[in-house]
Short mmCIF file of C-alpha atoms and ligand atoms in Angstrom, two decimals:
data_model
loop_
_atom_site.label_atom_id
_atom_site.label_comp_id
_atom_site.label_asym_id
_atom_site.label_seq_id
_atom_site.Cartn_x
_atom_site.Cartn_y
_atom_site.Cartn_z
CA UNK V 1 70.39 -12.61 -0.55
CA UNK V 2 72.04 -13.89 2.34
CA UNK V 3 74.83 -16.35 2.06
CA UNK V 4 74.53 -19.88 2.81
CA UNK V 5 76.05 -20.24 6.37
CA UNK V 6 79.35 -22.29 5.73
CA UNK V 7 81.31 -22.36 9.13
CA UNK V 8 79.41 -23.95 11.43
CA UNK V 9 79.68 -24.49 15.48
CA UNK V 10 80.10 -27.62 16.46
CA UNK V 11 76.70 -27.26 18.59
CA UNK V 12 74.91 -26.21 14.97
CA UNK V 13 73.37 -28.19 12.38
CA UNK V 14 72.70 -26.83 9.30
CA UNK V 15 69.20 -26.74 7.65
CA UNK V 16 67.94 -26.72 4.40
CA UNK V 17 64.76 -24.94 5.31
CA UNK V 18 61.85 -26.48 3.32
CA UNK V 19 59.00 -24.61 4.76
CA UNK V 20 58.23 -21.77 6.49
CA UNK V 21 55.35 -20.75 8.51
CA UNK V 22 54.12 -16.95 9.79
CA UNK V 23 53.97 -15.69 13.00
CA UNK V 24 53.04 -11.88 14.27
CA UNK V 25 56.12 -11.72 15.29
CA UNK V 26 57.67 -11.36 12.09
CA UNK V 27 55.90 -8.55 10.52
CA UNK V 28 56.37 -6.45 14.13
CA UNK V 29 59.77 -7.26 13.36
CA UNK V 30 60.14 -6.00 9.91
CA UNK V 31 57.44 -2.99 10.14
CA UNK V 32 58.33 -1.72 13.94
CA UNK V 33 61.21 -3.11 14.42
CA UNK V 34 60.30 -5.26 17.58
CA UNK V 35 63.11 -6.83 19.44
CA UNK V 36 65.19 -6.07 16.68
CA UNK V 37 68.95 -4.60 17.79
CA UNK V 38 70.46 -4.45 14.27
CA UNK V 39 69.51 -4.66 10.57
CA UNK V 40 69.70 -6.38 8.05
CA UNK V 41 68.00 -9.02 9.50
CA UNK V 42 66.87 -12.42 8.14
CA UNK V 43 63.15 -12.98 9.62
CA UNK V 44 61.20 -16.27 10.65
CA UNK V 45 61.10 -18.08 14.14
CA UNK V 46 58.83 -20.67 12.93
CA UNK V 47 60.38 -23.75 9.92
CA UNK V 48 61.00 -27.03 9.13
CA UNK V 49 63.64 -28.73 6.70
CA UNK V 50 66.03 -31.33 6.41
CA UNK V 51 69.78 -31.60 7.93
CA UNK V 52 72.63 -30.40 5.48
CA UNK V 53 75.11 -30.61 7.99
CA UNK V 54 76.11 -31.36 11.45
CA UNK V 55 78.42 -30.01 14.20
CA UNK V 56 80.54 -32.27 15.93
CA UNK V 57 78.78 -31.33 19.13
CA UNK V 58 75.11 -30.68 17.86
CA UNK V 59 73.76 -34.09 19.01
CA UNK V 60 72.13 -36.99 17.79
CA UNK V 61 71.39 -35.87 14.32
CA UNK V 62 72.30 -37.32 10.69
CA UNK V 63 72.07 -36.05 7.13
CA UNK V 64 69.01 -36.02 5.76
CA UNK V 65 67.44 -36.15 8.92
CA UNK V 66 63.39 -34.50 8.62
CA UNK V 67 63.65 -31.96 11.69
CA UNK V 68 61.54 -29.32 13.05
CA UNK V 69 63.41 -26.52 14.81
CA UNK V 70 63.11 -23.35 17.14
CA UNK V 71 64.59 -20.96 14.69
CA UNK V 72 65.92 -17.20 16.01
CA UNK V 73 65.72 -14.13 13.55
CA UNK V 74 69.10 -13.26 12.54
CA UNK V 75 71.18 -13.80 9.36
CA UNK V 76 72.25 -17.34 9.66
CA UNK V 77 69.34 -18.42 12.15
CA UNK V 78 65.85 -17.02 10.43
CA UNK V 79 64.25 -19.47 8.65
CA UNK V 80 63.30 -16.79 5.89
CA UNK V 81 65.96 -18.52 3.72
CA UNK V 82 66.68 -21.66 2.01
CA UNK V 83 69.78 -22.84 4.90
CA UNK V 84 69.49 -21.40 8.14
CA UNK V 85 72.25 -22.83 11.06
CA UNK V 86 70.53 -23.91 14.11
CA UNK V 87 71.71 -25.00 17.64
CA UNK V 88 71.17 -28.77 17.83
CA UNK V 89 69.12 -28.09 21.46
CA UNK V 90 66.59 -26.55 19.66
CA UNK V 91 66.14 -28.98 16.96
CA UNK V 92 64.46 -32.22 16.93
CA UNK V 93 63.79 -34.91 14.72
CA UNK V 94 60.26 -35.03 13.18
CA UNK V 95 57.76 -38.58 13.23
CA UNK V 96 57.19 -39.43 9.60
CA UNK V 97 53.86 -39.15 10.05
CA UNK V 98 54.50 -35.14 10.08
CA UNK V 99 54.58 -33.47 7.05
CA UNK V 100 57.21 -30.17 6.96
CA UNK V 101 54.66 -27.84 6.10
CA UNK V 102 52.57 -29.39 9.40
CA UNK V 103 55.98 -29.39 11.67
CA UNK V 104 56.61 -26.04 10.42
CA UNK V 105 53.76 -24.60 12.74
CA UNK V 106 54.29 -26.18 16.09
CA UNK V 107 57.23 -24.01 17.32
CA UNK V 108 56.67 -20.93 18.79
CA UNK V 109 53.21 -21.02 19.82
CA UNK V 110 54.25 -24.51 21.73
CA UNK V 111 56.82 -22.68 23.41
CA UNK V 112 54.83 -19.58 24.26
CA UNK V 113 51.62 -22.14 25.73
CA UNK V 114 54.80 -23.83 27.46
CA UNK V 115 55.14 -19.90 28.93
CA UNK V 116 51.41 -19.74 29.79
CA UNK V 117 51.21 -22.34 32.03
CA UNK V 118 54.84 -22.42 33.28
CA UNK V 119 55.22 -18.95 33.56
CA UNK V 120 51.76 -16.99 33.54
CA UNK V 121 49.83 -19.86 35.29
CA UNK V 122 52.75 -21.67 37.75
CA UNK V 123 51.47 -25.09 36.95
CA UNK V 124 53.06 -28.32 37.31
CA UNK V 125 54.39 -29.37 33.43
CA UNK V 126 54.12 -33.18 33.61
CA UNK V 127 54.77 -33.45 29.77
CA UNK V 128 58.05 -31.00 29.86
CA UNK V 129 61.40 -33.78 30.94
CA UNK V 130 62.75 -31.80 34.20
CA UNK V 131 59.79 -29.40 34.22
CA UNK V 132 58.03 -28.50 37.28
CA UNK V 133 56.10 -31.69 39.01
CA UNK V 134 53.96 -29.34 41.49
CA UNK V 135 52.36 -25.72 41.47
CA UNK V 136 49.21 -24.36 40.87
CA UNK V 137 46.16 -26.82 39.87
CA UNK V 138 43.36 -24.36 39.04
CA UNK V 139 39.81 -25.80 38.83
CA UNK V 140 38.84 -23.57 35.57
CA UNK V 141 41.08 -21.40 33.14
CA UNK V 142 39.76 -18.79 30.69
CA UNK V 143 41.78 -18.48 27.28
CA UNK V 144 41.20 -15.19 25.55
CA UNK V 145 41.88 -16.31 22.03
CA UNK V 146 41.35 -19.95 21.81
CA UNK V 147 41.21 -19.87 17.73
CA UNK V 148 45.15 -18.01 17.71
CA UNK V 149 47.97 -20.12 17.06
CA UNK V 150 48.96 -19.88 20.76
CA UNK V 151 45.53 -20.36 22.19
CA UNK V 152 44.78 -24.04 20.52
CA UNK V 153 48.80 -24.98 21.44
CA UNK V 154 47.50 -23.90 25.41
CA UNK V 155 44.36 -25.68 25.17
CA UNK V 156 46.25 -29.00 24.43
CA UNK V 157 49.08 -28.19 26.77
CA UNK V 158 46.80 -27.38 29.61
CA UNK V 159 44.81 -30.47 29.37
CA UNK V 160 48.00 -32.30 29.89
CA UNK V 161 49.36 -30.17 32.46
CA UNK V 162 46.15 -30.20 34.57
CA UNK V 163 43.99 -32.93 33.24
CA UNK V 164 40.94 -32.18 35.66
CA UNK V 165 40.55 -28.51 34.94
CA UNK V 166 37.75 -26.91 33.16
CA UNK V 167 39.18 -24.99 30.17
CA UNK V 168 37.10 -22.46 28.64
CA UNK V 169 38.19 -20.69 25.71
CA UNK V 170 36.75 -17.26 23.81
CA UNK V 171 36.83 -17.62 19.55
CA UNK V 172 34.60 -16.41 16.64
CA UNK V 173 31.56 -19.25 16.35
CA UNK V 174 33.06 -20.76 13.56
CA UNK V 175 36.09 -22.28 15.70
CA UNK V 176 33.48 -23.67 18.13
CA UNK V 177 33.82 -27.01 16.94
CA UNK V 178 37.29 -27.13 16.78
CA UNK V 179 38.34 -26.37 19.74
CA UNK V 180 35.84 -28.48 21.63
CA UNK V 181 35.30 -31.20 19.16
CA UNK V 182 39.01 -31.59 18.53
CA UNK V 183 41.13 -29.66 20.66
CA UNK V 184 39.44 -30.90 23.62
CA UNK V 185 38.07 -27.38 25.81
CA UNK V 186 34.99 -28.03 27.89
CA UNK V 187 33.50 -25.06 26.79
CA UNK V 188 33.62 -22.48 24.23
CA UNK V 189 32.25 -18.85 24.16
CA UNK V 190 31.58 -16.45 21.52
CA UNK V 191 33.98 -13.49 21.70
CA UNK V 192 31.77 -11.38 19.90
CA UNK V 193 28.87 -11.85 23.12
CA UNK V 194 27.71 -8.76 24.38
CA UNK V 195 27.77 -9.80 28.09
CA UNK V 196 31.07 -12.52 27.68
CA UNK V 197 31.89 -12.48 31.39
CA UNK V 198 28.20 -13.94 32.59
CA UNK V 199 28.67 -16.06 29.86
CA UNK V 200 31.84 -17.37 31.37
CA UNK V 201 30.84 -16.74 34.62
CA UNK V 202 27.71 -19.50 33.85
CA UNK V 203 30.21 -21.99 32.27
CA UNK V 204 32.29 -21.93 34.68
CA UNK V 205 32.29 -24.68 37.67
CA UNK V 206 29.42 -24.09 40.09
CA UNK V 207 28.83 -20.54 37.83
CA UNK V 208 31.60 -18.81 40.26
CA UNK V 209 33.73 -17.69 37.40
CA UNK V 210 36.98 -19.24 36.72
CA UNK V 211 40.56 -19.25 38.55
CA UNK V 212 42.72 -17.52 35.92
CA UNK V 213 42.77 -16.39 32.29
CA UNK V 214 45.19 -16.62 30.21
CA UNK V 215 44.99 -14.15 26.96
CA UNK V 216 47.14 -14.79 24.51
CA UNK V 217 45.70 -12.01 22.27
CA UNK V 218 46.01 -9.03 24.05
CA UNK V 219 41.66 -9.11 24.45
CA UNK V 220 41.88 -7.62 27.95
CA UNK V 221 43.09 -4.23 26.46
CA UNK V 222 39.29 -3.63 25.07
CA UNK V 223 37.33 -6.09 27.07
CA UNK V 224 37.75 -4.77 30.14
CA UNK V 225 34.93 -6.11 31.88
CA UNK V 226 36.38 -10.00 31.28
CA UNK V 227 38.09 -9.28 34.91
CA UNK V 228 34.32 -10.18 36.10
CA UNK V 229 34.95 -13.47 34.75
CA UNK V 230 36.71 -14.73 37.24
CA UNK V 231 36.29 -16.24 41.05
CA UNK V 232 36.46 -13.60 43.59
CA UNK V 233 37.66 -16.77 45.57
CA UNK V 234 39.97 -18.41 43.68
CA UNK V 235 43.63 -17.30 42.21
CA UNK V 236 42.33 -14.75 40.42
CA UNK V 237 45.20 -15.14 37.88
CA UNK V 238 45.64 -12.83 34.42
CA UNK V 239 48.02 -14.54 32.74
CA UNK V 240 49.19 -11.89 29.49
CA UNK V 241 51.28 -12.93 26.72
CA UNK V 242 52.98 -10.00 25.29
CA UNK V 243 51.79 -8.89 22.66
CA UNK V 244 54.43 -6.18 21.59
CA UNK V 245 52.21 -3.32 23.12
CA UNK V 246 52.34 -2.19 27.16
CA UNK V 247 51.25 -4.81 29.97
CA UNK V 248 47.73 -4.32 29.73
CA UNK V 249 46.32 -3.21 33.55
CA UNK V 250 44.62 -5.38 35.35
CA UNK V 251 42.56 -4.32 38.88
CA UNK V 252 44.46 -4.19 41.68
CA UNK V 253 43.07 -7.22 42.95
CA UNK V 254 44.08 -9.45 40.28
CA UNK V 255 47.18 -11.05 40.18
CA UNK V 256 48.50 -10.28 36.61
CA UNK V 257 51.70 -11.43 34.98
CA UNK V 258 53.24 -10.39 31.23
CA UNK V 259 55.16 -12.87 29.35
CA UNK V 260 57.31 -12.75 26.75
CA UNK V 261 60.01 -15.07 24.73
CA UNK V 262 62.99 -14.11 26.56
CA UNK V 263 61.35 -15.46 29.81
CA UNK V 264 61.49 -18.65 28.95
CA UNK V 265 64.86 -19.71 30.99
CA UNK V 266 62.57 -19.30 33.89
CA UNK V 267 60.52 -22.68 33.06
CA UNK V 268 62.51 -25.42 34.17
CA UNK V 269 63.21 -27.83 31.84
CA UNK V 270 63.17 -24.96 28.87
CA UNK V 271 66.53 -26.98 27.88
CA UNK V 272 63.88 -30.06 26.63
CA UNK V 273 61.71 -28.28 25.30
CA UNK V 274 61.94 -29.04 21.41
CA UNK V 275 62.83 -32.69 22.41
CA UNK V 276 60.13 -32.80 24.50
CA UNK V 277 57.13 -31.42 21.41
CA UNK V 278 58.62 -34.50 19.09
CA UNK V 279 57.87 -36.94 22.01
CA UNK V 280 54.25 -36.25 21.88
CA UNK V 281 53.85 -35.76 19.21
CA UNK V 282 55.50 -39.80 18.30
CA UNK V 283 53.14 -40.40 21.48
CA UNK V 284 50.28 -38.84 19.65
CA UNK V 285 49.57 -36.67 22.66
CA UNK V 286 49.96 -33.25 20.73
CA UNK V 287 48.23 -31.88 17.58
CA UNK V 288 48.58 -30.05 15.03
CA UNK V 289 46.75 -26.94 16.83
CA UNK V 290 45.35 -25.18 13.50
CA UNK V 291 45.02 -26.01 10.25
CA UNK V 292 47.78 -25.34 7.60
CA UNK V 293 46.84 -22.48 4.50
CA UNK V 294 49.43 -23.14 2.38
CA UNK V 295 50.26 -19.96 0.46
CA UNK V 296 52.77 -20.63 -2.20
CA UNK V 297 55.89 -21.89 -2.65
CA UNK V 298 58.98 -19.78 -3.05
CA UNK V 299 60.80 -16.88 -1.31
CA UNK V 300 58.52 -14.53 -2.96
CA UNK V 301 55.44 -16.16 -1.61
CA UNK V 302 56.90 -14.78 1.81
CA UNK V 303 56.13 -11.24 0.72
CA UNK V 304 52.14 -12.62 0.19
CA UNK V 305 52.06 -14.31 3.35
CA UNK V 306 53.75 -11.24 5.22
CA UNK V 307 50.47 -9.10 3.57
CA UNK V 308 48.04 -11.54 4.46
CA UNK V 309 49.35 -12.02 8.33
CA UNK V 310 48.79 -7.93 8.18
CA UNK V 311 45.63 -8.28 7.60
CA UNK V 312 44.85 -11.16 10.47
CA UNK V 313 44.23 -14.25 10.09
CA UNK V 314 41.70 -16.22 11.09
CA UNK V 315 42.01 -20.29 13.21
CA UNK V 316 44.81 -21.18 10.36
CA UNK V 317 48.16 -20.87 9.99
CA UNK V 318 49.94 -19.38 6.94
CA UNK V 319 53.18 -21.46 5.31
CA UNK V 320 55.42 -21.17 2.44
CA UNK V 321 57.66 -23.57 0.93
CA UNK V 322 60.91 -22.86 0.20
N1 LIG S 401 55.80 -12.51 23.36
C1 LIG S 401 55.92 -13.70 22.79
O1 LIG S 401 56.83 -14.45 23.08
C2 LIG S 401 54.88 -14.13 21.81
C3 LIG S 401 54.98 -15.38 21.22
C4 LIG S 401 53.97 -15.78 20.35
C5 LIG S 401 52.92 -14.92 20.06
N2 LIG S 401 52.90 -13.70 20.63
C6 LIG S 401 51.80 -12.76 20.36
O2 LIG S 401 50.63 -13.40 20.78
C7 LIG S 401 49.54 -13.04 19.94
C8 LIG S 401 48.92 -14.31 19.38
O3 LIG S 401 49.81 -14.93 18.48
P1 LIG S 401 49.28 -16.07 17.51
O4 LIG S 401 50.35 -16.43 16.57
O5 LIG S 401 48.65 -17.12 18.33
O6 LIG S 401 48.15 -15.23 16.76
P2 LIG S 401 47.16 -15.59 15.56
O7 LIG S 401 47.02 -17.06 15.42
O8 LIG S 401 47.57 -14.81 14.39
O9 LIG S 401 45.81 -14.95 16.17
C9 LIG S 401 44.69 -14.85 15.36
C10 LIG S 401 43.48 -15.24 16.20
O10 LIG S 401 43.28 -14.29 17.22
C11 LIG S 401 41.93 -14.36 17.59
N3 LIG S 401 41.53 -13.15 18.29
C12 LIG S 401 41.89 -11.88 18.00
N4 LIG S 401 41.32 -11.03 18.89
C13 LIG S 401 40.58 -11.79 19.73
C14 LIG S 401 39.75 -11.49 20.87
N5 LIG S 401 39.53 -10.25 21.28
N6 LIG S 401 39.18 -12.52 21.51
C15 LIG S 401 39.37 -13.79 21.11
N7 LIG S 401 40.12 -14.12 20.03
C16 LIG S 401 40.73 -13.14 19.36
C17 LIG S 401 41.20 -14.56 16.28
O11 LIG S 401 40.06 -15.29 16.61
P3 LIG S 401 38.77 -15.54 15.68
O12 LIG S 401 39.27 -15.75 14.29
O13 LIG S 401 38.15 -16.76 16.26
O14 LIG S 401 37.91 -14.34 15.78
C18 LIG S 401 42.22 -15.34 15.42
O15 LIG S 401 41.90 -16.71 15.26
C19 LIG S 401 50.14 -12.12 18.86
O16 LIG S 401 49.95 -10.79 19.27
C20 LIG S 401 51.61 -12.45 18.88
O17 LIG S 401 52.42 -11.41 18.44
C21 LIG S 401 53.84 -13.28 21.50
#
């Protein structure tokens, strides 16, 4: 086990990590060693807990204090352990109406829709303090995996970021409701339909086919035919999120762009971001984008968690307490 962290900088706070919550990342990092440069390492990215202790320089923060927090995988940072230290920029205090095991979720698919738009999409991010005020306002965005943790954070985040833009999103049928009903996409299309692109292509405004689409899944690798999906007259954007395989090829006349975690210094504003998620959601602008499976409670329950992420999960997201 790794030791509690005792020395801490004075930009740190230390957390007593109360609950944890899954991301792909994690197991990519543990089975193939993705963006891992030494072991042992202490996994997690995603957690929320309760100050222990603050740095002189960490900010506004108290003991006791219910935060949410932008953890980095790493033996005093992961939040795969009961005190992880944490720099006070990427830390933020949590509305009580939160629960930890909720807060626990929000982290890095916030900052990876924060990506999508900033990055893949070059839109203005009204929400984000010092973020971009102008850029691209597409009529009609296509998200390949609406039902992933990322997808139903970029559904939310787009709406804010272009509030007149028709947002579209792919899913299994049984996440049709939620992300129309509750999310707030216009439309939502089964990503199991054998002829998906005319099925965008009809939702789309004026049936033209959309401006850009953003896949946060990786779905372009075996739907290759989605490229039909969008305007030959508009940005034709393909906005990728990587997915810890090779840029997936787009035709040459489509403007495609990878993303990936360590891009994010490019999005103005990236220093607000944390501060920024606990503002709306105290403003009740920002949900919770899936719904929590709670899988056990311990540092053992990990290890189930870690075996059901494996196996893919399905429009939820999988937390442990600690
Ligand atoms: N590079 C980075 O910085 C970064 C950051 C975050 C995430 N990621 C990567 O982004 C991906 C998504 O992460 P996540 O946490 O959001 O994943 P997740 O929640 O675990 O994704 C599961 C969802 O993916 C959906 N899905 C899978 N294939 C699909 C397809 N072909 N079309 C439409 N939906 C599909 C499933 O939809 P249904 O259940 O509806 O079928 C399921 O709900 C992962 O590969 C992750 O590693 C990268």
């Amino acid at each position: 086990m790794a030791p509690k962290p005792s020395i801490l900088q004075p930009t740190e706070v230390l957390i007593r990590v109360k609950a944890v919550a899954i991301n792909p990342a994690d197991y990519k990092m543990i089975d193939l060693g993705h963006r891992v440069t030494s072991w042992p390492l202490v996994p997690g990215l995603d957690g929320a807990g309760i100050i222990e202790q603050v740095g002189d320089e960490a900010g506004d923060f108290k003991i006791g204090d219910r935060v949410l927090a932008f953890f980095t995988a790493g033996d005093r940072s992961g939040s795969y352990q009961e005190y992880a230290a944490v720099q006070g920029k990427d830390v933020a205090k949590l509305p009580a109406k939160w629960s930890l095991e909720q807060a626990s979720t929000l982290g890095v698919c916030y900052l990876t829709a924060v990506m999508a738009l900033g990055i893949g999409l070059k839109t203005p991010l009204p929400f984000l303090e010092g973020g971009p005020t102008s850029g691209l306002q597409p009529s009609s965005v296509l998200i390949l995996g609406g039902s992933s943790a990322v997808g139903a954070a970029t559904i939310q985040l787009l709406r804010l970021a272009v509030p007149e833009c028709k947002i579209l999103a792919t899913s299994s049928l049984r996440h049709h409701d939620h992300l129309k009903n509750y999310l707030g996409a216009d439309g939502v299309i089964d990503r199991n339909s054998a002829s998906l692109p005319s099925d965008v292509k009809s939702a789309s405004p004026g049936s033209h086919g959309v401006d850009a689409i953003v896949d946060v899944v990786g779905a372009g690798r075996t739907q290759r035919d989605i490229f039909e999906a969008l305007n030959p007259h508009g940005a034709k954007i393909y906005a990728q999120v990587w997915t810890g395989d090779d840029e997936i090829q787009a035709p040459d006349s489509v403007n495609s762009i990878m993303f990936r975690g360590r891009d994010l210094p490019q999005v103005p504003g990236n220093q607000n971001i944390v501060r920024t998620l606990a503002q709306l959601l105290e403003e009740d602008r920002y949900k919770l984008p899936l719904q929590v499976h709670h899988v056990g409670h311990g540092l053992s329950a990990l290890e189930k968690a870690l075996v059901l992420m494996r196996q893919g999960v399905s429009g939820e997201k999988l937390v442990v307490s600690i």
